Amino acid sequence: MNVLLLGAGCSKSYSASPTGVRMPLARDFFQTYNRLKISENPWVLVGNILNVAHARLGIEPIDFVHADFDIEEFHSMIEQTMLQLLEMPRESMTPELHENLYEHWKAYSELIFLFASVINEIQNGPISETHMRLARCVQEGDRIITFNWDTLMDRALAEVHRWCVDTGYGVTPRGVFRNGWVSPACEHLGDIPILKLHGSSNWITSAPTNDQNGAITLTQRADPSTFYVYECSDQPYATYDGRYMPGYEPYSYGYYPPNIMGDPGKPAREGYVFVRAKPRFPWMPRGTADARGLTSMPLIIPPVKQKQYALFGSLFEQLWRLAETALTRCDRLIIIGYSFPRTDLRSNELIMQAFLKRHAPPQIVIVDPKPDDVAHLFTHVFGAPASNVRTFREYWSETSDPTRLFA
């Protein structure tokens, strides 16, 4: 059995986007966003992001999209402040601290929407040829593990292997959106699951809120591990404020995903009521689609230091357990464009736990322009002999030959 471990370097190989832009990395995310048309769309919310960047980093709003800073560190800073304020005793919260909490909370959510939106814009084009060539090399029984949010590999597998979102993620969604919400099909369409350990740009959950103890929770009544998957739509769907955006290929949608139907959401606790307000600015066009249902948002784990896996119940626990099992049993581990960054300490633990359960390490193939650090990690930390490790010192690109990796 082969296991493919895909990182950002694999997604960066997609060059067929009509936007002319490739997938961003941590330090060029906002520059990438600025090159996309969504940066001119008033429905794309960045106001609180700009306010926090100005207050905390001294970056003027006009200079924000040109600033050179790490999106992972920025989002981690927002998260840390938000969590610290949520943990404060209620009697200690002044109006200023409440306002600060609200601003950081909104900035945190805006970044999640922005991550998914940038990815959806870039991947909204032809199916990736580099991913299809890779898909042709995998067989039933193989596994794909990825920390990427994009759906480039998803579409490629669906094209080559009749893979489908209903059964293809290792975990079953509550519903699939195909021009409306439908139940997942029970038909078995292949056995090459994509285990998306940080969520996906086409996965959907409900908006977060905080409970009476200050803990972050989801607004849905269903178990927090319940999630939904978007596949396609060629007609307007119900979404936040009716802000449907047309013109997207399968597995991609506009800034706002479809609202969740059939879940009324959690009621306000006794003595409280929910208040919803939608500011109407002169430059903000009104959505013309339906707005029924529970407000939804992308289900992705952002690149922060304290990743909130537990917010989604047992969902990610299941996914990481499936990934560990695959790594424990595989004969060959192929790593493309993943460098084991410092903010993903759990990925190191995943490999370590899997290798400790093995009788012998697998064959390891590393594709990276600078593979030495990853190779050193496997030989000096994870205990693989150097003879088991092959490296390809290159960027994954349109000219890369995936058949070499499986030889």
mmCIF file of C-alpha atoms in Angstrom:
data_model
loop_
_atom_site.group_PDB
_atom_site.id
_atom_site.type_symbol
_atom_site.label_atom_id
_atom_site.label_comp_id
_atom_site.label_asym_id
_atom_site.label_seq_id
_atom_site.Cartn_x
_atom_site.Cartn_y
_atom_site.Cartn_z
ATOM 1 C CA MET A 1 0.000 0.000 0.000
ATOM 2 C CA ASN A 2 1.193 3.511 -0.858
ATOM 3 C CA VAL A 3 0.477 6.583 1.225
ATOM 4 C CA LEU A 4 0.797 10.003 -0.405
ATOM 5 C CA LEU A 5 1.400 12.887 1.992
ATOM 6 C CA LEU A 6 0.643 16.142 0.188
ATOM 7 C CA GLY A 7 1.660 19.611 1.339
ATOM 8 C CA ALA A 8 1.432 23.148 0.006
ATOM 9 C CA GLY A 9 4.208 22.499 -2.510
ATOM 10 C CA CYS A 10 1.952 20.044 -4.325
ATOM 11 C CA SER A 11 -0.909 22.552 -4.561
ATOM 12 C CA LYS A 12 1.481 25.226 -5.784
ATOM 13 C CA SER A 13 1.957 23.167 -8.951
ATOM 14 C CA TYR A 14 -1.503 24.148 -10.233
ATOM 15 C CA SER A 15 -0.886 26.695 -12.993
ATOM 16 C CA ALA A 16 -4.150 26.494 -14.974
ATOM 17 C CA SER A 17 -6.179 28.897 -12.841
ATOM 18 C CA PRO A 18 -8.045 31.525 -14.919
ATOM 19 C CA THR A 19 -6.887 34.026 -12.288
ATOM 20 C CA GLY A 20 -3.270 33.548 -13.390
ATOM 21 C CA VAL A 21 -2.395 33.070 -9.721
ATOM 22 C CA ARG A 22 -0.975 30.043 -7.929
ATOM 23 C CA MET A 23 -1.871 28.817 -4.454
ATOM 24 C CA PRO A 24 -0.386 31.055 -1.741
ATOM 25 C CA LEU A 25 2.182 30.257 0.898
ATOM 26 C CA ALA A 26 2.275 31.688 4.416
ATOM 27 C CA ARG A 27 4.267 34.821 3.585
ATOM 28 C CA ASP A 28 2.540 35.771 0.335
ATOM 29 C CA PHE A 29 -1.087 35.101 1.263
ATOM 30 C CA PHE A 30 -2.280 38.706 1.353
ATOM 31 C CA GLN A 31 -0.337 39.633 -1.764
ATOM 32 C CA THR A 32 -2.079 36.724 -3.499
ATOM 33 C CA TYR A 33 -5.467 37.895 -2.219
ATOM 34 C CA ASN A 34 -4.755 41.388 -3.570
ATOM 35 C CA ARG A 35 -4.206 39.957 -7.070
ATOM 36 C CA LEU A 36 -7.645 38.330 -7.120
ATOM 37 C CA LYS A 37 -10.908 40.043 -8.111
ATOM 38 C CA ILE A 38 -12.451 39.116 -4.783
ATOM 39 C CA SER A 39 -10.257 41.799 -3.197
ATOM 40 C CA GLU A 40 -12.600 44.308 -4.891
ATOM 41 C CA ASN A 41 -15.816 42.539 -3.841
ATOM 42 C CA PRO A 42 -17.644 44.329 -0.992
ATOM 43 C CA TRP A 43 -19.112 41.001 0.179
ATOM 44 C CA VAL A 44 -15.616 39.809 1.068
ATOM 45 C CA LEU A 45 -15.140 40.947 4.659
ATOM 46 C CA VAL A 46 -11.725 42.119 5.838
ATOM 47 C CA GLY A 47 -12.591 45.125 8.029
ATOM 48 C CA ASN A 48 -11.755 43.533 11.360
ATOM 49 C CA ILE A 49 -8.584 41.971 9.930
ATOM 50 C CA LEU A 50 -7.443 45.459 8.892
ATOM 51 C CA ASN A 51 -8.338 46.922 12.299
ATOM 52 C CA VAL A 52 -6.369 44.271 14.196
ATOM 53 C CA ALA A 53 -3.385 44.588 11.845
ATOM 54 C CA HIS A 54 -3.368 48.343 12.396
ATOM 55 C CA ALA A 55 -3.784 48.151 16.176
ATOM 56 C CA ARG A 56 -1.369 45.279 16.793
ATOM 57 C CA LEU A 57 1.195 45.597 13.982
ATOM 58 C CA GLY A 58 0.955 49.264 13.074
ATOM 59 C CA ILE A 59 0.093 48.454 9.464
ATOM 60 C CA GLU A 60 -2.031 51.068 7.727
ATOM 61 C CA PRO A 61 -5.063 49.608 5.869
ATOM 62 C CA ILE A 62 -3.805 50.956 2.544
ATOM 63 C CA ASP A 63 -0.497 49.110 3.027
ATOM 64 C CA PHE A 64 -1.955 45.895 4.406
ATOM 65 C CA VAL A 65 -2.065 43.790 1.235
ATOM 66 C CA HIS A 66 1.546 44.701 0.449
ATOM 67 C CA ALA A 67 2.937 43.995 3.907
ATOM 68 C CA ASP A 68 5.391 41.125 4.286
ATOM 69 C CA PHE A 69 4.340 39.111 7.325
ATOM 70 C CA ASP A 70 3.529 35.506 8.059
ATOM 71 C CA ILE A 71 -0.205 34.735 7.946
ATOM 72 C CA GLU A 72 0.266 31.830 10.370
ATOM 73 C CA GLU A 73 1.882 34.057 12.998
ATOM 74 C CA PHE A 74 -0.754 36.760 12.452
ATOM 75 C CA HIS A 75 -3.680 34.363 12.827
ATOM 76 C CA SER A 76 -2.031 32.760 15.873
ATOM 77 C CA MET A 77 -1.719 36.187 17.491
ATOM 78 C CA ILE A 78 -5.426 36.848 16.895
ATOM 79 C CA GLU A 79 -6.386 33.444 18.268
ATOM 80 C CA GLN A 80 -4.241 33.814 21.395
ATOM 81 C CA THR A 81 -5.766 37.201 22.221
ATOM 82 C CA MET A 82 -9.285 35.889 21.589
ATOM 83 C CA LEU A 83 -8.785 32.861 23.850
ATOM 84 C CA GLN A 84 -7.222 34.960 26.624
ATOM 85 C CA LEU A 85 -10.195 37.336 26.595
ATOM 86 C CA LEU A 86 -12.685 34.456 26.589
ATOM 87 C CA GLU A 87 -10.995 32.969 29.666
ATOM 88 C CA MET A 88 -11.269 36.183 31.678
ATOM 89 C CA PRO A 89 -13.906 36.293 34.461
ATOM 90 C CA ARG A 90 -17.052 38.021 33.247
ATOM 91 C CA GLU A 91 -16.909 40.558 36.073
ATOM 92 C CA SER A 92 -13.473 41.646 34.833
ATOM 93 C CA MET A 93 -14.634 42.368 31.286
ATOM 94 C CA THR A 94 -14.860 46.105 30.684
ATOM 95 C CA PRO A 95 -16.674 47.547 27.645
ATOM 96 C CA GLU A 96 -13.268 48.095 26.026
ATOM 97 C CA LEU A 97 -12.287 44.448 26.546
ATOM 98 C CA HIS A 98 -15.651 43.305 25.185
ATOM 99 C CA GLU A 99 -15.058 45.401 22.087
ATOM 100 C CA ASN A 100 -11.533 44.002 21.760
ATOM 101 C CA LEU A 101 -12.848 40.440 22.059
ATOM 102 C CA TYR A 102 -15.525 41.064 19.439
ATOM 103 C CA GLU A 103 -13.002 42.557 17.030
ATOM 104 C CA HIS A 104 -10.545 39.655 17.393
ATOM 105 C CA TRP A 105 -13.355 37.087 17.171
ATOM 106 C CA LYS A 106 -14.606 38.644 13.931
ATOM 107 C CA ALA A 107 -11.072 38.919 12.537
ATOM 108 C CA TYR A 108 -10.479 35.222 13.326
ATOM 109 C CA SER A 109 -13.655 34.244 11.434
ATOM 110 C CA GLU A 110 -12.932 36.626 8.561
ATOM 111 C CA LEU A 111 -9.567 34.966 8.053
ATOM 112 C CA ILE A 112 -11.181 31.508 7.828
ATOM 113 C CA PHE A 113 -13.596 32.762 5.168
ATOM 114 C CA LEU A 114 -10.724 34.506 3.399
ATOM 115 C CA PHE A 115 -8.537 31.384 3.368
ATOM 116 C CA ALA A 116 -11.321 29.339 1.777
ATOM 117 C CA SER A 117 -12.272 32.127 -0.632
ATOM 118 C CA VAL A 118 -8.740 32.637 -1.964
ATOM 119 C CA ILE A 119 -8.379 28.902 -2.543
ATOM 120 C CA ASN A 120 -11.791 28.606 -4.196
ATOM 121 C CA GLU A 121 -10.976 31.467 -6.573
ATOM 122 C CA ILE A 122 -7.633 29.979 -7.634
ATOM 123 C CA GLN A 123 -8.849 26.385 -8.069
ATOM 124 C CA ASN A 124 -11.936 27.557 -10.001
ATOM 125 C CA GLY A 125 -10.634 26.382 -13.367
ATOM 126 C CA PRO A 126 -9.721 23.243 -15.319
ATOM 127 C CA ILE A 127 -8.896 20.067 -13.448
ATOM 128 C CA SER A 128 -5.231 20.044 -12.457
ATOM 129 C CA GLU A 129 -3.141 18.005 -14.908
ATOM 130 C CA THR A 130 -0.382 17.467 -12.343
ATOM 131 C CA HIS A 131 -2.889 16.031 -9.879
ATOM 132 C CA MET A 132 -4.531 13.864 -12.542
ATOM 133 C CA ARG A 133 -1.161 12.341 -13.441
ATOM 134 C CA LEU A 134 -0.635 11.616 -9.786
ATOM 135 C CA ALA A 135 -4.155 10.166 -9.498
ATOM 136 C CA ARG A 136 -3.430 7.749 -12.359
ATOM 137 C CA CYS A 137 -0.541 6.292 -10.348
ATOM 138 C CA VAL A 138 -2.551 5.481 -7.234
ATOM 139 C CA GLN A 139 -4.628 2.330 -6.937
ATOM 140 C CA GLU A 140 -7.436 1.066 -4.771
ATOM 141 C CA GLY A 141 -6.059 0.430 -1.320
ATOM 142 C CA ASP A 142 -3.721 3.419 -1.421
ATOM 143 C CA ARG A 143 -4.310 6.369 0.893
ATOM 144 C CA ILE A 144 -3.843 10.109 0.458
ATOM 145 C CA ILE A 145 -3.130 12.268 3.500
ATOM 146 C CA THR A 146 -3.092 16.019 3.086
ATOM 147 C CA PHE A 147 -2.833 19.133 5.196
ATOM 148 C CA ASN A 148 -4.057 21.248 2.262
ATOM 149 C CA TRP A 149 -7.540 22.744 2.107
ATOM 150 C CA ASP A 150 -7.848 22.817 -1.667
ATOM 151 C CA THR A 151 -9.826 20.299 -3.732
ATOM 152 C CA LEU A 152 -7.336 19.843 -6.593
ATOM 153 C CA MET A 153 -6.698 16.195 -5.717
ATOM 154 C CA ASP A 154 -10.381 15.595 -5.019
ATOM 155 C CA ARG A 155 -11.374 16.648 -8.537
ATOM 156 C CA ALA A 156 -8.522 14.699 -10.084
ATOM 157 C CA LEU A 157 -9.516 11.489 -8.304
ATOM 158 C CA ALA A 158 -13.159 12.004 -9.255
ATOM 159 C CA GLU A 159 -12.106 12.338 -12.896
ATOM 160 C CA VAL A 160 -9.744 9.356 -12.948
ATOM 161 C CA HIS A 161 -11.242 6.887 -10.440
ATOM 162 C CA ARG A 162 -14.923 7.790 -10.073
ATOM 163 C CA TRP A 163 -14.099 8.918 -6.549
ATOM 164 C CA CYS A 164 -16.900 10.895 -4.885
ATOM 165 C CA VAL A 165 -17.276 13.206 -1.910
ATOM 166 C CA ASP A 166 -20.001 11.029 -0.378
ATOM 167 C CA THR A 167 -17.599 8.259 0.604
ATOM 168 C CA GLY A 168 -14.171 9.581 -0.333
ATOM 169 C CA TYR A 169 -13.006 11.378 2.799
ATOM 170 C CA GLY A 170 -12.821 8.480 5.236
ATOM 171 C CA VAL A 171 -15.606 10.098 7.268
ATOM 172 C CA THR A 172 -19.217 10.484 6.158
ATOM 173 C CA PRO A 173 -20.816 13.936 5.840
ATOM 174 C CA ARG A 174 -24.378 14.560 7.027
ATOM 175 C CA GLY A 175 -25.271 16.032 3.648
ATOM 176 C CA VAL A 176 -23.838 16.765 0.202
ATOM 177 C CA PHE A 177 -24.768 19.873 -1.763
ATOM 178 C CA ARG A 178 -25.535 19.056 -5.407
ATOM 179 C CA ASN A 179 -27.882 21.802 -6.548
ATOM 180 C CA GLY A 180 -29.509 21.293 -3.169
ATOM 181 C CA TRP A 181 -28.841 19.242 -0.083
ATOM 182 C CA VAL A 182 -28.977 15.462 -0.558
ATOM 183 C CA SER A 183 -28.042 12.519 1.644
ATOM 184 C CA PRO A 184 -24.689 10.869 0.873
ATOM 185 C CA ALA A 185 -24.943 8.041 -1.626
ATOM 186 C CA CYS A 186 -24.342 4.575 -0.234
ATOM 187 C CA GLU A 187 -22.781 3.306 -3.468
ATOM 188 C CA HIS A 188 -19.135 2.345 -3.007
ATOM 189 C CA LEU A 189 -17.109 4.135 -5.673
ATOM 190 C CA GLY A 190 -13.545 3.097 -4.950
ATOM 191 C CA ASP A 191 -11.187 2.823 -2.050
ATOM 192 C CA ILE A 192 -8.733 5.713 -2.261
ATOM 193 C CA PRO A 193 -9.738 7.978 0.615
ATOM 194 C CA ILE A 194 -8.372 11.493 0.940
ATOM 195 C CA LEU A 195 -7.784 12.125 4.631
ATOM 196 C CA LYS A 196 -7.881 15.916 5.001
ATOM 197 C CA LEU A 197 -6.356 16.477 8.424
ATOM 198 C CA HIS A 198 -6.979 20.232 8.443
ATOM 199 C CA GLY A 199 -10.396 20.229 6.801
ATOM 200 C CA SER A 200 -11.252 21.311 3.281
ATOM 201 C CA SER A 201 -12.393 24.393 1.397
ATOM 202 C CA ASN A 202 -15.552 22.475 0.374
ATOM 203 C CA TRP A 203 -16.377 21.230 3.884
ATOM 204 C CA ILE A 204 -19.071 23.159 5.714
ATOM 205 C CA THR A 205 -20.011 23.637 9.349
ATOM 206 C CA SER A 206 -22.070 26.104 11.352
ATOM 207 C CA ALA A 207 -20.820 29.422 12.649
ATOM 208 C CA PRO A 208 -19.107 29.436 16.064
ATOM 209 C CA THR A 209 -20.379 31.101 19.205
ATOM 210 C CA ASN A 210 -19.413 30.953 22.877
ATOM 211 C CA ASP A 211 -21.340 29.205 25.640
ATOM 212 C CA GLN A 212 -22.144 30.423 29.141
ATOM 213 C CA ASN A 213 -18.681 29.363 30.311
ATOM 214 C CA GLY A 214 -16.929 31.318 27.574
ATOM 215 C CA ALA A 215 -15.923 28.225 25.609
ATOM 216 C CA ILE A 216 -16.156 28.296 21.822
ATOM 217 C CA THR A 217 -18.892 26.068 20.451
ATOM 218 C CA LEU A 218 -20.849 25.632 17.219
ATOM 219 C CA THR A 219 -24.359 26.997 16.685
ATOM 220 C CA GLN A 220 -25.671 23.724 15.233
ATOM 221 C CA ARG A 221 -27.771 21.408 17.391
ATOM 222 C CA ALA A 222 -26.212 18.348 15.774
ATOM 223 C CA ASP A 223 -23.132 16.752 17.280
ATOM 224 C CA PRO A 224 -20.112 19.019 16.599
ATOM 225 C CA SER A 225 -18.502 16.255 14.527
ATOM 226 C CA THR A 226 -21.356 16.618 12.028
ATOM 227 C CA PHE A 227 -20.170 18.258 8.820
ATOM 228 C CA TYR A 228 -21.398 18.867 5.297
ATOM 229 C CA VAL A 229 -19.738 18.828 1.883
ATOM 230 C CA TYR A 230 -20.238 21.089 -1.113
ATOM 231 C CA GLU A 231 -19.920 19.533 -4.566
ATOM 232 C CA CYS A 232 -21.627 21.745 -7.155
ATOM 233 C CA SER A 233 -24.358 24.219 -7.967
ATOM 234 C CA ASP A 234 -25.440 25.931 -11.171
ATOM 235 C CA GLN A 235 -28.313 27.829 -9.581
ATOM 236 C CA PRO A 236 -28.697 30.174 -6.591
ATOM 237 C CA TYR A 237 -28.691 28.597 -3.146
ATOM 238 C CA ALA A 238 -29.745 29.876 0.265
ATOM 239 C CA THR A 239 -26.820 31.548 1.977
ATOM 240 C CA TYR A 240 -25.961 34.343 4.382
ATOM 241 C CA ASP A 241 -28.009 37.441 3.468
ATOM 242 C CA GLY A 242 -28.742 35.818 0.098
ATOM 243 C CA ARG A 243 -25.210 36.586 -1.120
ATOM 244 C CA TYR A 244 -24.940 33.808 -3.676
ATOM 245 C CA MET A 245 -22.138 34.210 -6.249
ATOM 246 C CA PRO A 246 -22.405 32.281 -9.557
ATOM 247 C CA GLY A 247 -19.732 31.008 -11.938
ATOM 248 C CA TYR A 248 -17.875 28.282 -10.031
ATOM 249 C CA GLU A 249 -16.606 24.881 -11.096
ATOM 250 C CA PRO A 250 -17.470 21.797 -8.996
ATOM 251 C CA TYR A 251 -15.884 21.696 -5.529
ATOM 252 C CA SER A 252 -15.605 25.502 -5.427
ATOM 253 C CA TYR A 253 -18.103 28.187 -4.419
ATOM 254 C CA GLY A 254 -18.235 31.940 -3.875
ATOM 255 C CA TYR A 255 -17.349 33.643 -0.611
ATOM 256 C CA TYR A 256 -20.415 32.324 1.239
ATOM 257 C CA PRO A 257 -21.225 28.576 1.252
ATOM 258 C CA PRO A 258 -24.843 27.331 1.243
ATOM 259 C CA ASN A 259 -26.662 27.506 4.550
ATOM 260 C CA ILE A 260 -27.382 24.307 6.469
ATOM 261 C CA MET A 261 -30.954 23.043 6.270
ATOM 262 C CA GLY A 262 -32.740 20.814 8.763
ATOM 263 C CA ASP A 263 -30.840 22.058 11.800
ATOM 264 C CA PRO A 264 -32.575 24.931 13.633
ATOM 265 C CA GLY A 265 -29.459 25.741 15.634
ATOM 266 C CA LYS A 266 -28.984 25.869 19.387
ATOM 267 C CA PRO A 267 -31.490 27.982 21.318
ATOM 268 C CA ALA A 268 -30.294 30.881 23.437
ATOM 269 C CA ARG A 269 -29.765 29.920 27.059
ATOM 270 C CA GLU A 270 -32.432 30.859 29.563
ATOM 271 C CA GLY A 271 -32.739 34.572 30.100
ATOM 272 C CA TYR A 272 -30.999 35.462 26.813
ATOM 273 C CA VAL A 273 -32.020 36.012 23.215
ATOM 274 C CA PHE A 274 -30.039 35.953 19.991
ATOM 275 C CA VAL A 275 -29.843 39.253 18.135
ATOM 276 C CA ARG A 276 -28.763 39.326 14.516
ATOM 277 C CA ALA A 277 -27.880 42.534 12.693
ATOM 278 C CA LYS A 278 -26.847 43.056 9.083
ATOM 279 C CA PRO A 279 -25.324 46.501 8.501
ATOM 280 C CA ARG A 280 -26.444 48.043 5.212
ATOM 281 C CA PHE A 281 -23.729 50.237 3.765
ATOM 282 C CA PRO A 282 -24.347 52.199 0.558
ATOM 283 C CA TRP A 283 -21.561 50.277 -1.218
ATOM 284 C CA MET A 284 -22.804 46.856 -0.050
ATOM 285 C CA PRO A 285 -25.199 45.320 -2.605
ATOM 286 C CA ARG A 286 -28.079 43.299 -1.228
ATOM 287 C CA GLY A 287 -28.069 39.585 -1.965
ATOM 288 C CA THR A 288 -30.899 38.367 -4.194
ATOM 289 C CA ALA A 289 -30.868 34.677 -3.255
ATOM 290 C CA ASP A 290 -32.697 32.977 -0.393
ATOM 291 C CA ALA A 291 -31.360 33.381 3.144
ATOM 292 C CA ARG A 292 -33.148 30.504 4.890
ATOM 293 C CA GLY A 293 -31.327 27.973 7.007
ATOM 294 C CA LEU A 294 -28.554 27.962 9.589
ATOM 295 C CA THR A 295 -25.680 30.281 8.751
ATOM 296 C CA SER A 296 -22.706 28.230 7.591
ATOM 297 C CA MET A 297 -18.983 28.711 7.147
ATOM 298 C CA PRO A 298 -15.984 26.781 5.754
ATOM 299 C CA LEU A 299 -14.730 23.935 7.919
ATOM 300 C CA ILE A 300 -10.974 24.341 7.950
ATOM 301 C CA ILE A 301 -8.405 24.239 10.726
ATOM 302 C CA PRO A 302 -6.492 27.508 10.315
ATOM 303 C CA PRO A 303 -2.684 27.588 10.539
ATOM 304 C CA VAL A 304 -2.494 28.650 14.161
ATOM 305 C CA LYS A 305 -0.366 27.278 16.975
ATOM 306 C CA GLN A 306 -3.316 26.110 19.111
ATOM 307 C CA LYS A 307 -5.426 24.305 16.527
ATOM 308 C CA GLN A 308 -9.032 23.902 17.681
ATOM 309 C CA TYR A 309 -9.617 20.291 16.618
ATOM 310 C CA ALA A 310 -11.868 19.629 19.629
ATOM 311 C CA LEU A 311 -14.337 22.283 18.446
ATOM 312 C CA PHE A 312 -15.520 19.712 15.893
ATOM 313 C CA GLY A 313 -16.057 16.864 18.325
ATOM 314 C CA SER A 314 -14.564 13.557 17.229
ATOM 315 C CA LEU A 315 -14.279 14.461 13.524
ATOM 316 C CA PHE A 316 -10.551 15.156 13.412
ATOM 317 C CA GLU A 317 -9.799 12.495 15.991
ATOM 318 C CA GLN A 318 -11.261 9.981 13.520
ATOM 319 C CA LEU A 319 -9.310 11.421 10.601
ATOM 320 C CA TRP A 320 -5.978 11.453 12.425
ATOM 321 C CA ARG A 321 -6.578 7.905 13.652
ATOM 322 C CA LEU A 322 -7.225 6.751 10.069
ATOM 323 C CA ALA A 323 -4.045 8.534 8.969
ATOM 324 C CA GLU A 324 -2.018 6.852 11.708
ATOM 325 C CA THR A 325 -3.375 3.448 10.688
ATOM 326 C CA ALA A 326 -2.433 4.101 7.051
ATOM 327 C CA LEU A 327 1.087 5.169 8.031
ATOM 328 C CA THR A 328 1.441 2.101 10.223
ATOM 329 C CA ARG A 329 0.568 -0.276 7.382
ATOM 330 C CA CYS A 330 1.976 1.345 4.238
ATOM 331 C CA ASP A 331 4.847 -0.088 2.214
ATOM 332 C CA ARG A 332 5.801 3.264 0.697
ATOM 333 C CA LEU A 333 5.348 6.823 1.970
ATOM 334 C CA ILE A 334 5.557 9.513 -0.722
ATOM 335 C CA ILE A 335 5.854 13.079 0.565
ATOM 336 C CA ILE A 336 5.266 15.874 -1.955
ATOM 337 C CA GLY A 337 5.820 19.486 -0.970
ATOM 338 C CA TYR A 338 5.388 19.109 2.788
ATOM 339 C CA SER A 339 8.179 20.365 5.031
ATOM 340 C CA PHE A 340 6.750 19.618 8.506
ATOM 341 C CA PRO A 341 6.454 23.283 9.629
ATOM 342 C CA ARG A 342 6.878 24.325 13.244
ATOM 343 C CA THR A 343 3.183 25.155 13.707
ATOM 344 C CA ASP A 344 2.262 21.543 12.833
ATOM 345 C CA LEU A 345 3.877 19.724 15.738
ATOM 346 C CA ARG A 346 1.088 17.182 15.664
ATOM 347 C CA SER A 347 2.204 16.001 12.213
ATOM 348 C CA ASN A 348 5.548 14.992 13.735
ATOM 349 C CA GLU A 349 3.714 13.145 16.486
ATOM 350 C CA LEU A 350 1.574 11.394 13.869
ATOM 351 C CA ILE A 351 4.611 9.983 12.065
ATOM 352 C CA MET A 352 6.360 9.085 15.313
ATOM 353 C CA GLN A 353 3.368 7.193 16.734
ATOM 354 C CA ALA A 354 2.832 5.311 13.484
ATOM 355 C CA PHE A 355 6.506 4.354 13.117
ATOM 356 C CA LEU A 356 6.680 3.138 16.723
ATOM 357 C CA LYS A 357 3.970 0.602 15.890
ATOM 358 C CA ARG A 358 5.781 -0.735 12.833
ATOM 359 C CA HIS A 359 8.109 -3.723 12.700
ATOM 360 C CA ALA A 360 10.148 -1.952 10.002
ATOM 361 C CA PRO A 361 9.978 1.512 8.408
ATOM 362 C CA PRO A 362 8.479 1.893 4.930
ATOM 363 C CA GLN A 363 10.254 3.090 1.826
ATOM 364 C CA ILE A 364 10.212 6.890 1.954
ATOM 365 C CA VAL A 365 10.173 9.185 -1.076
ATOM 366 C CA ILE A 366 10.571 12.931 -0.572
ATOM 367 C CA VAL A 367 9.903 15.523 -3.290
ATOM 368 C CA ASP A 368 10.992 18.985 -2.222
ATOM 369 C CA PRO A 369 13.375 21.671 -3.516
ATOM 370 C CA LYS A 370 15.163 21.422 -0.152
ATOM 371 C CA PRO A 371 14.570 17.839 1.000
ATOM 372 C CA ASP A 372 17.534 17.513 3.386
ATOM 373 C CA ASP A 373 15.714 18.733 6.509
ATOM 374 C CA VAL A 374 12.797 16.351 5.917
ATOM 375 C CA ALA A 375 15.167 13.471 5.187
ATOM 376 C CA HIS A 376 17.113 14.266 8.370
ATOM 377 C CA LEU A 377 13.837 14.204 10.330
ATOM 378 C CA PHE A 378 13.050 10.694 9.117
ATOM 379 C CA THR A 379 16.541 9.269 9.628
ATOM 380 C CA HIS A 380 17.451 10.964 12.921
ATOM 381 C CA VAL A 381 14.078 11.432 14.643
ATOM 382 C CA PHE A 382 11.725 8.819 13.237
ATOM 383 C CA GLY A 383 14.381 6.112 12.995
ATOM 384 C CA ALA A 384 14.274 5.244 9.301
ATOM 385 C CA PRO A 385 17.577 4.006 7.824
ATOM 386 C CA ALA A 386 19.079 6.236 5.159
ATOM 387 C CA SER A 387 18.826 3.356 2.682
ATOM 388 C CA ASN A 388 15.014 3.598 2.905
ATOM 389 C CA VAL A 389 14.941 7.261 1.926
ATOM 390 C CA ARG A 390 14.945 8.592 -1.632
ATOM 391 C CA THR A 391 14.878 12.324 -2.353
ATOM 392 C CA PHE A 392 13.981 14.330 -5.442
ATOM 393 C CA ARG A 393 15.416 17.827 -5.146
ATOM 394 C CA GLU A 394 12.783 19.690 -7.156
ATOM 395 C CA TYR A 395 9.560 21.639 -7.070
ATOM 396 C CA TRP A 396 6.513 19.571 -7.975
ATOM 397 C CA SER A 397 5.405 20.957 -11.333
ATOM 398 C CA GLU A 398 3.795 20.279 -14.697
ATOM 399 C CA THR A 399 6.979 18.563 -15.861
ATOM 400 C CA SER A 400 7.269 16.236 -12.859
ATOM 401 C CA ASP A 401 6.939 12.526 -13.627
ATOM 402 C CA PRO A 402 4.977 10.829 -10.821
ATOM 403 C CA THR A 403 5.766 7.311 -12.061
ATOM 404 C CA ARG A 404 9.336 7.692 -10.698
ATOM 405 C CA LEU A 405 7.946 7.972 -7.178
ATOM 406 C CA PHE A 406 6.254 4.584 -7.336
ATOM 407 C CA ALA A 407 9.223 2.681 -8.808
#
